[in-house]
């Protein structure tokens, strides 16, 4: 295939058309390769910051009792009521996971691990609230969907993950960390109850 200079057909500039092999005439314009753009990076940064903000506030409420939270003892009691064994240790682990995951998401550092951690915590919430009606788990489902998107889209170029391997191969690493998140939710419900 050759390219056709269609300058005479345009008001300015050169457009390249692929030549139709059968008739030797210009065909439709050749497609430009898809390129990453700053808008995608800005969107991923906004998604990371929104997710980190909400999950970080929940973690702070549960761990420290700030921002309107009731603290770790109340969180441990709610876990015990839900049927979890060793609810005190689990309360610290879940609240710490929320805070740690939020901090990593803000930085765009270890993003697959942070997104998987958030996905596991909110996945646990969705499973616990499944029979409570849509309004009780819709926020957790939306946070989980956001974490899932970051798991496979990556953090964007405005992140500390840029030189790391999962920045260049988000599908493979996203799949591995998704399996870890699903395993964590399963472990919470089948081993710790």
PDB file of C-alpha atoms in Angstrom:
ATOM      1  CA  UNK A   1       0.000   0.000   0.000  1.00  0.00           C
ATOM      2  CA  UNK A   2       1.220   3.471  -0.755  1.00  0.00           C
ATOM      3  CA  UNK A   3       0.138   6.818   0.614  1.00  0.00           C
ATOM      4  CA  UNK A   4      -1.603   9.472  -1.446  1.00  0.00           C
ATOM      5  CA  UNK A   5      -0.893  13.169  -0.967  1.00  0.00           C
ATOM      6  CA  UNK A   6      -4.295  14.831  -0.995  1.00  0.00           C
ATOM      7  CA  UNK A   7      -3.146  18.422  -0.522  1.00  0.00           C
ATOM      8  CA  UNK A   8      -5.310  19.608  -3.408  1.00  0.00           C
ATOM      9  CA  UNK A   9      -8.400  18.245  -1.640  1.00  0.00           C
ATOM     10  CA  UNK A  10      -7.838  20.027   1.672  1.00  0.00           C
ATOM     11  CA  UNK A  11      -7.935  23.615   2.793  1.00  0.00           C
ATOM     12  CA  UNK A  12      -4.434  23.324   4.193  1.00  0.00           C
ATOM     13  CA  UNK A  13      -2.097  20.601   5.302  1.00  0.00           C
ATOM     14  CA  UNK A  14      -1.386  17.156   3.998  1.00  0.00           C
ATOM     15  CA  UNK A  15      -3.571  14.149   4.723  1.00  0.00           C
ATOM     16  CA  UNK A  16      -2.463  10.639   3.921  1.00  0.00           C
ATOM     17  CA  UNK A  17      -4.905   8.197   2.426  1.00  0.00           C
ATOM     18  CA  UNK A  18      -4.359   4.518   1.877  1.00  0.00           C
ATOM     19  CA  UNK A  19      -4.615   3.544  -1.754  1.00  0.00           C
ATOM     20  CA  UNK A  20      -7.384   1.106  -2.580  1.00  0.00           C
ATOM     21  CA  UNK A  21      -5.576  -1.960  -3.954  1.00  0.00           C
ATOM     22  CA  UNK A  22      -8.367  -3.004  -6.300  1.00  0.00           C
ATOM     23  CA  UNK A  23      -8.945   0.314  -8.076  1.00  0.00           C
ATOM     24  CA  UNK A  24      -5.751   2.263  -7.350  1.00  0.00           C
ATOM     25  CA  UNK A  25      -7.790   5.148  -5.929  1.00  0.00           C
ATOM     26  CA  UNK A  26      -7.502   6.786  -2.540  1.00  0.00           C
ATOM     27  CA  UNK A  27      -9.502   5.089   0.193  1.00  0.00           C
ATOM     28  CA  UNK A  28     -10.462   6.333   3.639  1.00  0.00           C
ATOM     29  CA  UNK A  29      -7.898   8.255   5.689  1.00  0.00           C
ATOM     30  CA  UNK A  30      -5.286   6.136   7.449  1.00  0.00           C
ATOM     31  CA  UNK A  31      -5.945   5.883  11.161  1.00  0.00           C
ATOM     32  CA  UNK A  32      -3.623   7.589  13.570  1.00  0.00           C
ATOM     33  CA  UNK A  33      -2.309   5.239  16.253  1.00  0.00           C
ATOM     34  CA  UNK A  34      -4.057   5.624  19.587  1.00  0.00           C
ATOM     35  CA  UNK A  35      -1.940   7.622  21.985  1.00  0.00           C
ATOM     36  CA  UNK A  36      -2.086   8.247  25.702  1.00  0.00           C
ATOM     37  CA  UNK A  37      -2.959  11.825  26.545  1.00  0.00           C
ATOM     38  CA  UNK A  38      -2.823  14.165  29.511  1.00  0.00           C
ATOM     39  CA  UNK A  39      -6.606  14.008  29.954  1.00  0.00           C
ATOM     40  CA  UNK A  40      -6.388  10.308  30.817  1.00  0.00           C
ATOM     41  CA  UNK A  41      -3.618  11.025  33.332  1.00  0.00           C
ATOM     42  CA  UNK A  42      -5.669  13.792  34.932  1.00  0.00           C
ATOM     43  CA  UNK A  43      -8.727  11.535  35.097  1.00  0.00           C
ATOM     44  CA  UNK A  44      -6.749   8.734  36.749  1.00  0.00           C
ATOM     45  CA  UNK A  45      -5.234  11.195  39.234  1.00  0.00           C
ATOM     46  CA  UNK A  46      -8.724  12.451  40.126  1.00  0.00           C
ATOM     47  CA  UNK A  47      -9.959   8.874  40.529  1.00  0.00           C
ATOM     48  CA  UNK A  48      -7.002   7.994  42.766  1.00  0.00           C
ATOM     49  CA  UNK A  49      -7.471  11.079  44.950  1.00  0.00           C
ATOM     50  CA  UNK A  50     -11.248  10.598  45.271  1.00  0.00           C
ATOM     51  CA  UNK A  51     -10.882   6.938  46.204  1.00  0.00           C
ATOM     52  CA  UNK A  52      -8.014   7.649  48.598  1.00  0.00           C
ATOM     53  CA  UNK A  53      -9.926  10.475  50.249  1.00  0.00           C
ATOM     54  CA  UNK A  54     -13.059   8.449  50.960  1.00  0.00           C
ATOM     55  CA  UNK A  55     -11.243   5.275  52.006  1.00  0.00           C
ATOM     56  CA  UNK A  56      -8.679   7.226  54.060  1.00  0.00           C
ATOM     57  CA  UNK A  57     -11.415   9.050  55.982  1.00  0.00           C
ATOM     58  CA  UNK A  58     -13.153   5.735  56.706  1.00  0.00           C
ATOM     59  CA  UNK A  59      -9.869   4.267  57.933  1.00  0.00           C
ATOM     60  CA  UNK A  60      -9.186   7.287  60.166  1.00  0.00           C
ATOM     61  CA  UNK A  61     -12.712   7.139  61.584  1.00  0.00           C
ATOM     62  CA  UNK A  62     -12.320   3.482  62.424  1.00  0.00           C
ATOM     63  CA  UNK A  63      -8.744   3.537  63.670  1.00  0.00           C
ATOM     64  CA  UNK A  64      -8.557   6.862  65.538  1.00  0.00           C
ATOM     65  CA  UNK A  65     -12.183   7.854  66.093  1.00  0.00           C
ATOM     66  CA  UNK A  66     -11.678  11.180  64.275  1.00  0.00           C
ATOM     67  CA  UNK A  67     -13.838  12.907  61.646  1.00  0.00           C
ATOM     68  CA  UNK A  68     -17.039  11.668  63.248  1.00  0.00           C
ATOM     69  CA  UNK A  69     -15.869   8.089  63.743  1.00  0.00           C
ATOM     70  CA  UNK A  70     -16.424   5.993  66.835  1.00  0.00           C
ATOM     71  CA  UNK A  71     -12.972   4.422  67.022  1.00  0.00           C
ATOM     72  CA  UNK A  72     -11.424   0.999  66.888  1.00  0.00           C
ATOM     73  CA  UNK A  73     -13.378  -0.527  69.791  1.00  0.00           C
ATOM     74  CA  UNK A  74     -16.710   0.217  68.153  1.00  0.00           C
ATOM     75  CA  UNK A  75     -15.430  -1.115  64.835  1.00  0.00           C
ATOM     76  CA  UNK A  76     -14.244  -4.315  66.572  1.00  0.00           C
ATOM     77  CA  UNK A  77     -17.692  -4.723  68.163  1.00  0.00           C
ATOM     78  CA  UNK A  78     -19.399  -4.359  64.783  1.00  0.00           C
ATOM     79  CA  UNK A  79     -17.088  -7.003  63.323  1.00  0.00           C
ATOM     80  CA  UNK A  80     -17.840  -9.296  66.257  1.00  0.00           C
ATOM     81  CA  UNK A  81     -21.570  -8.744  65.711  1.00  0.00           C
ATOM     82  CA  UNK A  82     -21.070  -9.708  62.042  1.00  0.00           C
ATOM     83  CA  UNK A  83     -19.619 -13.009  63.263  1.00  0.00           C
ATOM     84  CA  UNK A  84     -15.876 -12.509  62.869  1.00  0.00           C
ATOM     85  CA  UNK A  85     -13.447 -14.196  65.250  1.00  0.00           C
ATOM     86  CA  UNK A  86     -10.568 -12.151  66.673  1.00  0.00           C
ATOM     87  CA  UNK A  87     -12.457  -8.980  65.838  1.00  0.00           C
ATOM     88  CA  UNK A  88      -9.970  -6.709  67.654  1.00  0.00           C
ATOM     89  CA  UNK A  89      -7.025  -7.788  65.513  1.00  0.00           C
ATOM     90  CA  UNK A  90      -9.172  -7.788  62.394  1.00  0.00           C
ATOM     91  CA  UNK A  91     -10.411  -4.257  63.154  1.00  0.00           C
ATOM     92  CA  UNK A  92      -6.829  -2.956  63.309  1.00  0.00           C
ATOM     93  CA  UNK A  93      -5.921  -4.855  60.133  1.00  0.00           C
ATOM     94  CA  UNK A  94      -8.883  -3.551  58.127  1.00  0.00           C
ATOM     95  CA  UNK A  95      -8.596   0.061  59.315  1.00  0.00           C
ATOM     96  CA  UNK A  96      -4.827   0.020  58.757  1.00  0.00           C
ATOM     97  CA  UNK A  97      -5.366  -1.432  55.278  1.00  0.00           C
ATOM     98  CA  UNK A  98      -7.742   1.419  54.464  1.00  0.00           C
ATOM     99  CA  UNK A  99      -5.298   4.076  55.675  1.00  0.00           C
ATOM    100  CA  UNK A 100      -2.256   2.461  54.066  1.00  0.00           C
ATOM    101  CA  UNK A 101      -4.050   1.858  50.772  1.00  0.00           C
ATOM    102  CA  UNK A 102      -5.265   5.456  50.737  1.00  0.00           C
ATOM    103  CA  UNK A 103      -1.761   6.815  51.328  1.00  0.00           C
ATOM    104  CA  UNK A 104      -0.316   4.673  48.527  1.00  0.00           C
ATOM    105  CA  UNK A 105      -3.091   5.729  46.141  1.00  0.00           C
ATOM    106  CA  UNK A 106      -2.430   9.420  46.801  1.00  0.00           C
ATOM    107  CA  UNK A 107       1.226   8.894  45.904  1.00  0.00           C
ATOM    108  CA  UNK A 108       0.517   6.556  43.025  1.00  0.00           C
ATOM    109  CA  UNK A 109       2.968   4.144  44.609  1.00  0.00           C
ATOM    110  CA  UNK A 110       2.462   0.356  44.563  1.00  0.00           C
ATOM    111  CA  UNK A 111      -0.889   1.104  42.945  1.00  0.00           C
ATOM    112  CA  UNK A 112      -1.865  -2.514  42.173  1.00  0.00           C
ATOM    113  CA  UNK A 113      -1.272  -3.478  45.811  1.00  0.00           C
ATOM    114  CA  UNK A 114      -3.138  -0.407  47.113  1.00  0.00           C
ATOM    115  CA  UNK A 115      -6.081  -0.920  44.744  1.00  0.00           C
ATOM    116  CA  UNK A 116      -6.270  -4.621  45.624  1.00  0.00           C
ATOM    117  CA  UNK A 117      -6.216  -3.796  49.348  1.00  0.00           C
ATOM    118  CA  UNK A 118      -9.043  -1.281  48.953  1.00  0.00           C
ATOM    119  CA  UNK A 119     -10.945  -3.729  46.757  1.00  0.00           C
ATOM    120  CA  UNK A 120     -10.626  -6.446  49.417  1.00  0.00           C
ATOM    121  CA  UNK A 121     -11.871  -4.158  52.220  1.00  0.00           C
ATOM    122  CA  UNK A 122     -14.840  -2.794  50.273  1.00  0.00           C
ATOM    123  CA  UNK A 123     -15.523  -6.237  48.809  1.00  0.00           C
ATOM    124  CA  UNK A 124     -15.861  -7.462  52.374  1.00  0.00           C
ATOM    125  CA  UNK A 125     -18.372  -4.665  53.036  1.00  0.00           C
ATOM    126  CA  UNK A 126     -20.424  -5.586  49.965  1.00  0.00           C
ATOM    127  CA  UNK A 127     -20.531  -9.248  50.985  1.00  0.00           C
ATOM    128  CA  UNK A 128     -21.565  -8.356  54.563  1.00  0.00           C
ATOM    129  CA  UNK A 129     -24.291  -5.936  53.427  1.00  0.00           C
ATOM    130  CA  UNK A 130     -25.561  -7.980  50.484  1.00  0.00           C
ATOM    131  CA  UNK A 131     -28.908  -8.789  52.107  1.00  0.00           C
ATOM    132  CA  UNK A 132     -29.408  -5.298  53.498  1.00  0.00           C
ATOM    133  CA  UNK A 133     -30.790  -3.712  50.312  1.00  0.00           C
ATOM    134  CA  UNK A 134     -29.107  -1.614  47.643  1.00  0.00           C
ATOM    135  CA  UNK A 135     -28.702   1.559  49.687  1.00  0.00           C
ATOM    136  CA  UNK A 136     -26.496  -0.157  52.259  1.00  0.00           C
ATOM    137  CA  UNK A 137     -23.767  -1.289  49.889  1.00  0.00           C
ATOM    138  CA  UNK A 138     -23.942   1.007  46.869  1.00  0.00           C
ATOM    139  CA  UNK A 139     -21.096   3.260  48.119  1.00  0.00           C
ATOM    140  CA  UNK A 140     -18.908   0.219  48.769  1.00  0.00           C
ATOM    141  CA  UNK A 141     -19.742  -1.131  45.300  1.00  0.00           C
ATOM    142  CA  UNK A 142     -18.782   2.193  43.703  1.00  0.00           C
ATOM    143  CA  UNK A 143     -15.521   2.326  45.669  1.00  0.00           C
ATOM    144  CA  UNK A 144     -14.816  -1.261  44.636  1.00  0.00           C
ATOM    145  CA  UNK A 145     -15.460  -0.414  40.986  1.00  0.00           C
ATOM    146  CA  UNK A 146     -13.059   2.536  41.278  1.00  0.00           C
ATOM    147  CA  UNK A 147     -10.373   0.314  42.807  1.00  0.00           C
ATOM    148  CA  UNK A 148     -10.970  -2.264  40.063  1.00  0.00           C
ATOM    149  CA  UNK A 149     -10.528   0.422  37.392  1.00  0.00           C
ATOM    150  CA  UNK A 150      -7.245   1.573  38.930  1.00  0.00           C
ATOM    151  CA  UNK A 151      -6.086  -2.008  39.245  1.00  0.00           C
ATOM    152  CA  UNK A 152      -6.257  -2.466  35.473  1.00  0.00           C
ATOM    153  CA  UNK A 153      -5.793   1.077  34.122  1.00  0.00           C
ATOM    154  CA  UNK A 154      -2.865   1.871  36.376  1.00  0.00           C
ATOM    155  CA  UNK A 155      -2.177   5.126  38.214  1.00  0.00           C
ATOM    156  CA  UNK A 156      -1.509   7.334  35.183  1.00  0.00           C
ATOM    157  CA  UNK A 157       1.735   9.183  34.524  1.00  0.00           C
ATOM    158  CA  UNK A 158       1.305  11.503  37.541  1.00  0.00           C
ATOM    159  CA  UNK A 159       2.453   8.776  39.913  1.00  0.00           C
ATOM    160  CA  UNK A 160       5.538   7.404  41.596  1.00  0.00           C
ATOM    161  CA  UNK A 161       4.882   4.037  39.918  1.00  0.00           C
ATOM    162  CA  UNK A 162       6.146   5.239  36.522  1.00  0.00           C
ATOM    163  CA  UNK A 163       9.536   3.460  36.612  1.00  0.00           C
ATOM    164  CA  UNK A 164       8.092   0.253  38.078  1.00  0.00           C
ATOM    165  CA  UNK A 165       7.136  -2.804  36.006  1.00  0.00           C
ATOM    166  CA  UNK A 166       3.396  -2.800  36.758  1.00  0.00           C
ATOM    167  CA  UNK A 167       3.122   0.678  35.242  1.00  0.00           C
ATOM    168  CA  UNK A 168       4.042  -0.801  31.862  1.00  0.00           C
ATOM    169  CA  UNK A 169       2.102  -4.065  32.260  1.00  0.00           C
ATOM    170  CA  UNK A 170      -1.080  -3.252  34.187  1.00  0.00           C
ATOM    171  CA  UNK A 171      -3.162  -6.135  32.803  1.00  0.00           C
ATOM    172  CA  UNK A 172      -0.903  -8.918  34.043  1.00  0.00           C
ATOM    173  CA  UNK A 173      -0.183  -7.353  37.405  1.00  0.00           C
ATOM    174  CA  UNK A 174      -3.819  -6.258  37.759  1.00  0.00           C
ATOM    175  CA  UNK A 175      -4.958  -9.841  37.265  1.00  0.00           C
ATOM    176  CA  UNK A 176      -2.549 -11.148  39.905  1.00  0.00           C
ATOM    177  CA  UNK A 177      -3.584  -8.523  42.454  1.00  0.00           C
ATOM    178  CA  UNK A 178      -7.289  -9.029  41.660  1.00  0.00           C
ATOM    179  CA  UNK A 179      -6.852 -12.700  42.541  1.00  0.00           C
ATOM    180  CA  UNK A 180      -5.180 -11.657  45.802  1.00  0.00           C
ATOM    181  CA  UNK A 181      -8.083  -9.318  46.622  1.00  0.00           C
ATOM    182  CA  UNK A 182     -10.676 -12.014  45.914  1.00  0.00           C
ATOM    183  CA  UNK A 183      -8.653 -14.468  48.009  1.00  0.00           C
ATOM    184  CA  UNK A 184      -8.553 -11.974  50.876  1.00  0.00           C
ATOM    185  CA  UNK A 185     -12.345 -11.519  50.814  1.00  0.00           C
ATOM    186  CA  UNK A 186     -12.827 -15.298  50.703  1.00  0.00           C
ATOM    187  CA  UNK A 187     -10.383 -15.769  53.585  1.00  0.00           C
ATOM    188  CA  UNK A 188     -12.224 -13.161  55.664  1.00  0.00           C
ATOM    189  CA  UNK A 189     -15.533 -14.907  55.203  1.00  0.00           C
ATOM    190  CA  UNK A 190     -14.570 -18.558  55.275  1.00  0.00           C
ATOM    191  CA  UNK A 191     -11.583 -18.682  57.614  1.00  0.00           C
ATOM    192  CA  UNK A 192     -12.226 -15.892  60.114  1.00  0.00           C
ATOM    193  CA  UNK A 193     -15.920 -16.489  60.764  1.00  0.00           C
TER     194      UNK A 193
END
